[in-house]
Amino acid sequence: MHFTHAILRRPGEHFAEGLTRADEGPPDLDLALSQHARYAEALVTCGLQVEVLAADAEYPDSCFVEDPAIVTEAGALLTRPGAPSRLGEVATLRPVLQRYFGSVSSIAAPGLLDGGDVCDLGGRFLIGLSERTNTEGAGQLSRWLEERGYRSETVDLADHPRLLHLKTGITAIDEGRVVVVPGFPVARLLDGMERIEVEAGEEYAANCIRVNDRVLVAAGYPRLLERLEGLGYRTLPLSMSEFRRMDGGLSCLSLRLNLRRG
Ligand code: GLY
């Protein structure tokens, strides 16, 4: 889980028009921008070189930059987001990823895939089948990963309607340890891994991110924070209220890269 760089995109003027199932009222754009700036600073604190892309007013969800791409130490792949309003985000990200990786691969129609449905367990990948990711998209990603020496496994989220994305419910914070929501599905790749289950009422906090020697966690979820600190992690709580209103979590706000490979 070592990262050297991160790519972010600032929320734009139409942020409040993005997709959301949360019933928490519209976001305050100024507050979202200050939370976003604090998030970028936190990644710098973790030692990353951070590029913040200009807002793209045409795509209100484009600050959730994790969804249109998958980045690994072996290369990058542009997805084909499952929400029609987000499909165009891919074209704007392509030249950015080409700067970092040279060539980039793509998911092709009829495949659909959101980066939020892909969880890297440390070179082994869980791929969620969700409202945004279909079997064809998951299959294309699985083959792409296999060609690069990675294993993967699909996890059907059909019985978990509260999980918008796979990573709404799981975070890998170490090669042998995940944070999960209660009832997160069984998967072979999780066999032998320790599950830290968030308590009822703290489900949103399951989307935390391990970045080098820190774990970034959403502020306001004290029981998970205490648990992680008790296990010896250095935590960095961040206010996420305005992104939560728009169904976004900590992982969604960045693509985290390791460009010091090997
Ligand atoms: N608002 C994030 C998403 O639904 O894709």
mmCIF file of C-alpha atoms and ligand atoms in Angstrom:
data_model
loop_
_atom_site.group_PDB
_atom_site.id
_atom_site.type_symbol
_atom_site.label_atom_id
_atom_site.label_comp_id
_atom_site.label_asym_id
_atom_site.label_seq_id
_atom_site.Cartn_x
_atom_site.Cartn_y
_atom_site.Cartn_z
ATOM 1 C CA MET A 1 0.000 0.000 0.000
ATOM 2 C CA HIS A 2 2.775 2.439 -0.840
ATOM 3 C CA PHE A 3 1.789 5.458 -2.902
ATOM 4 C CA THR A 4 3.846 8.240 -4.420
ATOM 5 C CA HIS A 5 1.267 10.322 -6.313
ATOM 6 C CA ALA A 6 -2.440 11.139 -6.267
ATOM 7 C CA ILE A 7 -4.782 12.619 -8.846
ATOM 8 C CA LEU A 8 -7.820 14.571 -7.628
ATOM 9 C CA ARG A 9 -10.459 16.674 -9.366
ATOM 10 C CA ARG A 10 -11.985 19.715 -7.683
ATOM 11 C CA PRO A 11 -15.806 19.700 -7.311
ATOM 12 C CA GLY A 12 -17.440 22.004 -9.843
ATOM 13 C CA GLU A 13 -20.232 24.538 -9.775
ATOM 14 C CA HIS A 14 -22.860 21.857 -10.555
ATOM 15 C CA PHE A 15 -21.652 19.485 -7.815
ATOM 16 C CA ALA A 16 -25.118 19.461 -6.210
ATOM 17 C CA GLU A 17 -26.619 18.080 -9.453
ATOM 18 C CA GLY A 18 -24.636 14.845 -9.209
ATOM 19 C CA LEU A 19 -26.100 11.434 -8.496
ATOM 20 C CA THR A 20 -27.064 10.593 -4.961
ATOM 21 C CA ARG A 21 -29.319 8.252 -3.038
ATOM 22 C CA ALA A 22 -28.479 9.896 0.287
ATOM 23 C CA ASP A 23 -31.338 11.770 1.850
ATOM 24 C CA GLU A 24 -29.220 14.404 3.546
ATOM 25 C CA GLY A 25 -30.035 17.584 1.654
ATOM 26 C CA PRO A 26 -27.925 19.426 -0.943
ATOM 27 C CA PRO A 27 -24.216 19.986 -0.382
ATOM 28 C CA ASP A 28 -22.696 23.379 0.367
ATOM 29 C CA LEU A 29 -20.178 23.913 -2.452
ATOM 30 C CA ASP A 30 -17.876 26.227 -0.479
ATOM 31 C CA LEU A 31 -17.703 23.724 2.375
ATOM 32 C CA ALA A 32 -17.128 20.884 -0.122
ATOM 33 C CA LEU A 33 -14.239 22.842 -1.643
ATOM 34 C CA SER A 34 -12.640 23.415 1.742
ATOM 35 C CA GLN A 35 -13.068 19.728 2.685
ATOM 36 C CA HIS A 36 -11.526 18.814 -0.681
ATOM 37 C CA ALA A 37 -8.562 21.123 -0.076
ATOM 38 C CA ARG A 38 -8.031 19.557 3.362
ATOM 39 C CA TYR A 39 -8.167 16.085 1.779
ATOM 40 C CA ALA A 40 -5.462 17.104 -0.704
ATOM 41 C CA GLU A 41 -3.320 18.445 2.166
ATOM 42 C CA ALA A 42 -3.773 15.167 4.042
ATOM 43 C CA LEU A 43 -2.369 13.232 1.071
ATOM 44 C CA VAL A 44 0.620 15.595 1.002
ATOM 45 C CA THR A 45 1.083 14.899 4.734
ATOM 46 C CA CYS A 46 1.207 11.201 3.809
ATOM 47 C CA GLY A 47 4.112 11.965 1.446
ATOM 48 C CA LEU A 48 2.274 12.010 -1.889
ATOM 49 C CA GLN A 49 2.772 14.373 -4.784
ATOM 50 C CA VAL A 50 -0.775 15.576 -5.479
ATOM 51 C CA GLU A 51 -2.182 16.864 -8.769
ATOM 52 C CA VAL A 52 -5.566 18.577 -8.432
ATOM 53 C CA LEU A 53 -7.313 18.785 -11.800
ATOM 54 C CA ALA A 54 -9.557 21.735 -12.604
ATOM 55 C CA ALA A 55 -13.264 21.238 -11.987
ATOM 56 C CA ASP A 56 -15.240 19.942 -14.957
ATOM 57 C CA ALA A 57 -18.610 21.706 -14.841
ATOM 58 C CA GLU A 58 -20.076 19.344 -17.431
ATOM 59 C CA TYR A 59 -19.786 16.327 -15.099
ATOM 60 C CA PRO A 60 -21.107 17.004 -11.581
ATOM 61 C CA ASP A 61 -19.755 13.694 -10.223
ATOM 62 C CA SER A 62 -16.292 14.088 -11.743
ATOM 63 C CA CYS A 63 -14.625 14.925 -8.400
ATOM 64 C CA PHE A 64 -15.188 11.219 -7.630
ATOM 65 C CA VAL A 65 -12.173 10.527 -9.807
ATOM 66 C CA GLU A 66 -11.719 6.958 -8.597
ATOM 67 C CA ASP A 67 -14.657 5.693 -10.682
ATOM 68 C CA PRO A 68 -13.470 6.346 -14.267
ATOM 69 C CA ALA A 69 -10.113 4.555 -13.860
ATOM 70 C CA ILE A 70 -8.249 1.668 -12.232
ATOM 71 C CA VAL A 71 -4.580 2.256 -11.484
ATOM 72 C CA THR A 72 -2.126 -0.461 -10.504
ATOM 73 C CA GLU A 73 1.638 -0.715 -10.349
ATOM 74 C CA ALA A 74 1.414 -2.545 -13.694
ATOM 75 C CA GLY A 75 -0.546 0.120 -15.542
ATOM 76 C CA ALA A 76 -3.829 1.986 -15.836
ATOM 77 C CA LEU A 77 -7.193 1.173 -17.323
ATOM 78 C CA LEU A 78 -10.036 3.559 -18.102
ATOM 79 C CA THR A 79 -13.379 2.184 -17.021
ATOM 80 C CA ARG A 80 -16.799 2.587 -18.587
ATOM 81 C CA PRO A 81 -18.868 4.019 -15.718
ATOM 82 C CA GLY A 82 -22.234 2.428 -15.154
ATOM 83 C CA ALA A 83 -24.151 5.689 -14.757
ATOM 84 C CA PRO A 84 -24.859 7.250 -18.193
ATOM 85 C CA SER A 85 -24.257 10.751 -16.810
ATOM 86 C CA ARG A 86 -20.682 9.745 -15.910
ATOM 87 C CA LEU A 87 -19.576 8.046 -19.150
ATOM 88 C CA GLY A 88 -17.972 11.241 -20.483
ATOM 89 C CA GLU A 89 -15.631 11.531 -17.495
ATOM 90 C CA VAL A 90 -13.388 8.923 -19.101
ATOM 91 C CA ALA A 91 -12.401 11.081 -22.089
ATOM 92 C CA THR A 92 -11.299 13.953 -19.867
ATOM 93 C CA LEU A 93 -9.170 11.641 -17.719
ATOM 94 C CA ARG A 94 -7.458 9.825 -20.608
ATOM 95 C CA PRO A 95 -4.768 12.463 -21.367
ATOM 96 C CA VAL A 96 -4.043 12.836 -17.651
ATOM 97 C CA LEU A 97 -3.381 9.115 -17.200
ATOM 98 C CA GLN A 98 -1.372 8.991 -20.433
ATOM 99 C CA ARG A 99 0.991 11.566 -18.906
ATOM 100 C CA TYR A 100 1.632 9.240 -15.956
ATOM 101 C CA PHE A 101 1.478 5.811 -17.620
ATOM 102 C CA GLY A 102 2.065 6.270 -21.372
ATOM 103 C CA SER A 103 -0.529 3.983 -22.877
ATOM 104 C CA VAL A 104 -3.727 3.162 -21.006
ATOM 105 C CA SER A 105 -6.233 0.364 -21.634
ATOM 106 C CA SER A 106 -10.017 0.744 -21.696
ATOM 107 C CA ILE A 107 -13.145 -1.207 -20.853
ATOM 108 C CA ALA A 108 -15.189 -1.680 -24.043
ATOM 109 C CA ALA A 109 -18.986 -1.744 -24.517
ATOM 110 C CA PRO A 110 -21.096 -3.509 -23.404
ATOM 111 C CA GLY A 111 -18.870 -3.675 -20.352
ATOM 112 C CA LEU A 112 -19.668 -1.341 -17.483
ATOM 113 C CA LEU A 113 -17.319 -0.815 -14.562
ATOM 114 C CA ASP A 114 -16.889 1.778 -11.794
ATOM 115 C CA GLY A 115 -13.558 2.037 -10.011
ATOM 116 C CA GLY A 116 -15.477 2.162 -6.732
ATOM 117 C CA ASP A 117 -16.309 -1.493 -7.326
ATOM 118 C CA VAL A 118 -12.669 -2.582 -7.331
ATOM 119 C CA CYS A 119 -10.803 -3.250 -4.089
ATOM 120 C CA ASP A 120 -7.054 -3.907 -4.186
ATOM 121 C CA LEU A 121 -6.184 -6.314 -1.373
ATOM 122 C CA GLY A 122 -2.479 -6.007 -2.182
ATOM 123 C CA GLY A 123 -2.096 -7.372 -5.698
ATOM 124 C CA ARG A 124 -5.335 -9.405 -5.379
ATOM 125 C CA PHE A 125 -8.524 -7.682 -6.461
ATOM 126 C CA LEU A 126 -12.171 -8.000 -5.467
ATOM 127 C CA ILE A 127 -14.569 -6.781 -8.173
ATOM 128 C CA GLY A 128 -18.130 -5.976 -7.132
ATOM 129 C CA LEU A 129 -21.056 -6.692 -9.439
ATOM 130 C CA SER A 130 -23.335 -3.770 -8.694
ATOM 131 C CA GLU A 131 -25.772 -1.378 -10.343
ATOM 132 C CA ARG A 132 -22.698 0.244 -11.917
ATOM 133 C CA THR A 133 -20.556 -2.787 -12.802
ATOM 134 C CA ASN A 134 -21.818 -5.646 -14.959
ATOM 135 C CA THR A 135 -20.466 -9.140 -15.566
ATOM 136 C CA GLU A 136 -18.930 -8.103 -18.901
ATOM 137 C CA GLY A 137 -17.060 -5.164 -17.352
ATOM 138 C CA ALA A 138 -15.865 -7.289 -14.443
ATOM 139 C CA GLY A 139 -14.732 -10.003 -16.880
ATOM 140 C CA GLN A 140 -12.736 -7.546 -19.000
ATOM 141 C CA LEU A 141 -11.032 -6.176 -15.889
ATOM 142 C CA SER A 142 -10.353 -9.651 -14.572
ATOM 143 C CA ARG A 143 -8.601 -10.633 -17.840
ATOM 144 C CA TRP A 144 -6.637 -7.361 -17.874
ATOM 145 C CA LEU A 145 -5.475 -8.021 -14.299
ATOM 146 C CA GLU A 146 -4.605 -11.649 -15.050
ATOM 147 C CA GLU A 147 -2.414 -10.568 -17.994
ATOM 148 C CA ARG A 148 -0.479 -8.466 -15.481
ATOM 149 C CA GLY A 149 -0.058 -11.273 -12.971
ATOM 150 C CA TYR A 150 -2.873 -10.331 -10.592
ATOM 151 C CA ARG A 151 -5.639 -12.556 -9.236
ATOM 152 C CA SER A 152 -9.208 -11.354 -8.939
ATOM 153 C CA GLU A 153 -12.608 -12.530 -7.770
ATOM 154 C CA THR A 154 -16.075 -11.121 -8.386
ATOM 155 C CA VAL A 155 -18.459 -10.439 -5.511
ATOM 156 C CA ASP A 156 -22.168 -10.146 -6.263
ATOM 157 C CA LEU A 157 -23.692 -7.181 -4.448
ATOM 158 C CA ALA A 158 -27.265 -7.888 -5.596
ATOM 159 C CA ASP A 159 -28.294 -8.800 -2.050
ATOM 160 C CA HIS A 160 -26.605 -5.708 -0.611
ATOM 161 C CA PRO A 161 -28.624 -2.786 -2.009
ATOM 162 C CA ARG A 162 -27.193 -0.379 0.569
ATOM 163 C CA LEU A 163 -23.758 -0.734 -1.013
ATOM 164 C CA LEU A 164 -23.611 1.654 -3.963
ATOM 165 C CA HIS A 165 -20.139 0.326 -4.708
ATOM 166 C CA LEU A 166 -18.042 -2.543 -3.354
ATOM 167 C CA LYS A 167 -15.803 -0.066 -1.550
ATOM 168 C CA THR A 168 -18.802 1.484 0.179
ATOM 169 C CA GLY A 169 -18.450 -1.618 2.332
ATOM 170 C CA ILE A 170 -14.783 -2.611 2.421
ATOM 171 C CA THR A 171 -11.291 -1.146 2.722
ATOM 172 C CA ALA A 172 -8.003 -3.038 2.771
ATOM 173 C CA ILE A 173 -5.838 -1.395 5.410
ATOM 174 C CA ASP A 174 -3.104 -4.041 5.392
ATOM 175 C CA GLU A 175 -2.375 -7.101 3.302
ATOM 176 C CA GLY A 176 -3.991 -9.244 6.004
ATOM 177 C CA ARG A 177 -6.693 -6.934 7.308
ATOM 178 C CA VAL A 178 -9.866 -5.288 5.998
ATOM 179 C CA VAL A 179 -12.420 -2.899 7.457
ATOM 180 C CA VAL A 180 -15.946 -3.993 6.487
ATOM 181 C CA VAL A 181 -19.582 -3.173 7.108
ATOM 182 C CA PRO A 182 -21.546 -5.830 9.008
ATOM 183 C CA GLY A 183 -22.728 -8.562 6.668
ATOM 184 C CA PHE A 184 -20.147 -7.865 3.943
ATOM 185 C CA PRO A 185 -20.233 -10.853 1.567
ATOM 186 C CA VAL A 186 -17.925 -13.826 1.830
ATOM 187 C CA ALA A 187 -15.141 -14.053 -0.768
ATOM 188 C CA ARG A 188 -12.356 -16.606 -1.194
ATOM 189 C CA LEU A 189 -9.756 -13.839 -1.454
ATOM 190 C CA LEU A 190 -10.773 -12.661 2.013
ATOM 191 C CA ASP A 191 -10.123 -16.085 3.561
ATOM 192 C CA GLY A 192 -7.540 -15.756 6.314
ATOM 193 C CA MET A 193 -7.828 -11.971 6.443
ATOM 194 C CA GLU A 194 -8.857 -10.286 9.682
ATOM 195 C CA ARG A 195 -12.150 -8.407 9.371
ATOM 196 C CA ILE A 196 -12.585 -5.244 11.419
ATOM 197 C CA GLU A 197 -16.333 -4.777 11.374
ATOM 198 C CA VAL A 198 -17.617 -1.234 11.859
ATOM 199 C CA GLU A 199 -20.429 -0.893 14.374
ATOM 200 C CA ALA A 200 -24.041 -0.105 13.505
ATOM 201 C CA GLY A 201 -24.350 3.602 12.768
ATOM 202 C CA GLU A 202 -20.736 3.857 11.566
ATOM 203 C CA GLU A 203 -21.202 2.128 8.180
ATOM 204 C CA TYR A 204 -20.070 5.216 6.248
ATOM 205 C CA ALA A 205 -16.676 5.001 7.985
ATOM 206 C CA ALA A 206 -15.933 1.610 6.381
ATOM 207 C CA ASN A 207 -14.763 3.603 3.371
ATOM 208 C CA CYS A 208 -11.462 4.704 4.870
ATOM 209 C CA ILE A 209 -8.119 4.626 3.030
ATOM 210 C CA ARG A 210 -4.657 3.427 3.962
ATOM 211 C CA VAL A 211 -2.062 5.820 2.570
ATOM 212 C CA ASN A 212 1.510 4.919 3.482
ATOM 213 C CA ASP A 213 1.809 5.091 7.271
ATOM 214 C CA ARG A 214 -1.624 6.633 7.902
ATOM 215 C CA VAL A 215 -5.260 5.650 7.701
ATOM 216 C CA LEU A 216 -7.510 8.484 6.526
ATOM 217 C CA VAL A 217 -10.921 8.123 8.153
ATOM 218 C CA ALA A 218 -14.109 10.145 7.926
ATOM 219 C CA ALA A 219 -14.468 12.374 10.986
ATOM 220 C CA GLY A 220 -17.379 11.719 13.320
ATOM 221 C CA TYR A 221 -17.119 7.949 13.720
ATOM 222 C CA PRO A 222 -15.336 7.581 17.078
ATOM 223 C CA ARG A 223 -15.670 3.836 17.560
ATOM 224 C CA LEU A 224 -13.810 2.913 14.379
ATOM 225 C CA LEU A 225 -11.209 5.587 15.109
ATOM 226 C CA GLU A 226 -10.598 4.176 18.577
ATOM 227 C CA ARG A 227 -10.389 0.631 17.213
ATOM 228 C CA LEU A 228 -7.841 1.571 14.555
ATOM 229 C CA GLU A 229 -5.743 3.551 17.001
ATOM 230 C CA GLY A 230 -5.888 0.630 19.430
ATOM 231 C CA LEU A 231 -4.394 -1.536 16.685
ATOM 232 C CA GLY A 232 -1.521 0.935 16.362
ATOM 233 C CA TYR A 233 -2.562 2.829 13.207
ATOM 234 C CA ARG A 234 -1.855 6.545 12.843
ATOM 235 C CA THR A 235 -5.209 7.963 11.832
ATOM 236 C CA LEU A 236 -6.053 11.198 10.077
ATOM 237 C CA PRO A 237 -9.750 12.124 10.432
ATOM 238 C CA LEU A 238 -11.235 14.283 7.664
ATOM 239 C CA SER A 239 -14.612 16.034 7.460
ATOM 240 C CA MET A 240 -16.575 14.485 4.621
ATOM 241 C CA SER A 241 -20.112 15.749 5.258
ATOM 242 C CA GLU A 242 -20.607 17.390 1.844
ATOM 243 C CA PHE A 243 -19.310 14.370 -0.101
ATOM 244 C CA ARG A 244 -21.424 12.018 1.986
ATOM 245 C CA ARG A 245 -24.502 13.992 0.854
ATOM 246 C CA MET A 246 -23.495 13.111 -2.706
ATOM 247 C CA ASP A 247 -22.826 9.420 -2.004
ATOM 248 C CA GLY A 248 -19.072 9.886 -2.058
ATOM 249 C CA GLY A 249 -16.448 8.575 0.336
ATOM 250 C CA LEU A 250 -12.752 9.032 0.985
ATOM 251 C CA SER A 251 -11.593 6.497 -1.587
ATOM 252 C CA CYS A 252 -13.716 8.080 -4.345
ATOM 253 C CA LEU A 253 -11.893 11.412 -4.176
ATOM 254 C CA SER A 254 -8.510 10.275 -5.502
ATOM 255 C CA LEU A 255 -6.596 7.928 -7.730
ATOM 256 C CA ARG A 256 -3.584 6.827 -5.720
ATOM 257 C CA LEU A 257 -0.518 5.746 -7.689
ATOM 258 C CA ASN A 258 2.774 4.088 -6.917
ATOM 259 C CA LEU A 259 5.185 5.279 -9.586
ATOM 260 C CA ARG A 260 8.265 4.044 -7.750
ATOM 261 C CA ARG A 261 7.640 0.496 -8.895
ATOM 262 C CA GLY A 262 9.667 -2.530 -7.864
HETATM 263 N N1 GLY B 1 -22.285 10.610 -6.643
HETATM 264 C C1 GLY B 1 -21.426 9.532 -6.877
HETATM 265 C C2 GLY B 1 -22.027 8.543 -7.792
HETATM 266 O O1 GLY B 1 -23.187 8.237 -7.607
HETATM 267 O O2 GLY B 1 -21.440 8.063 -8.720
#
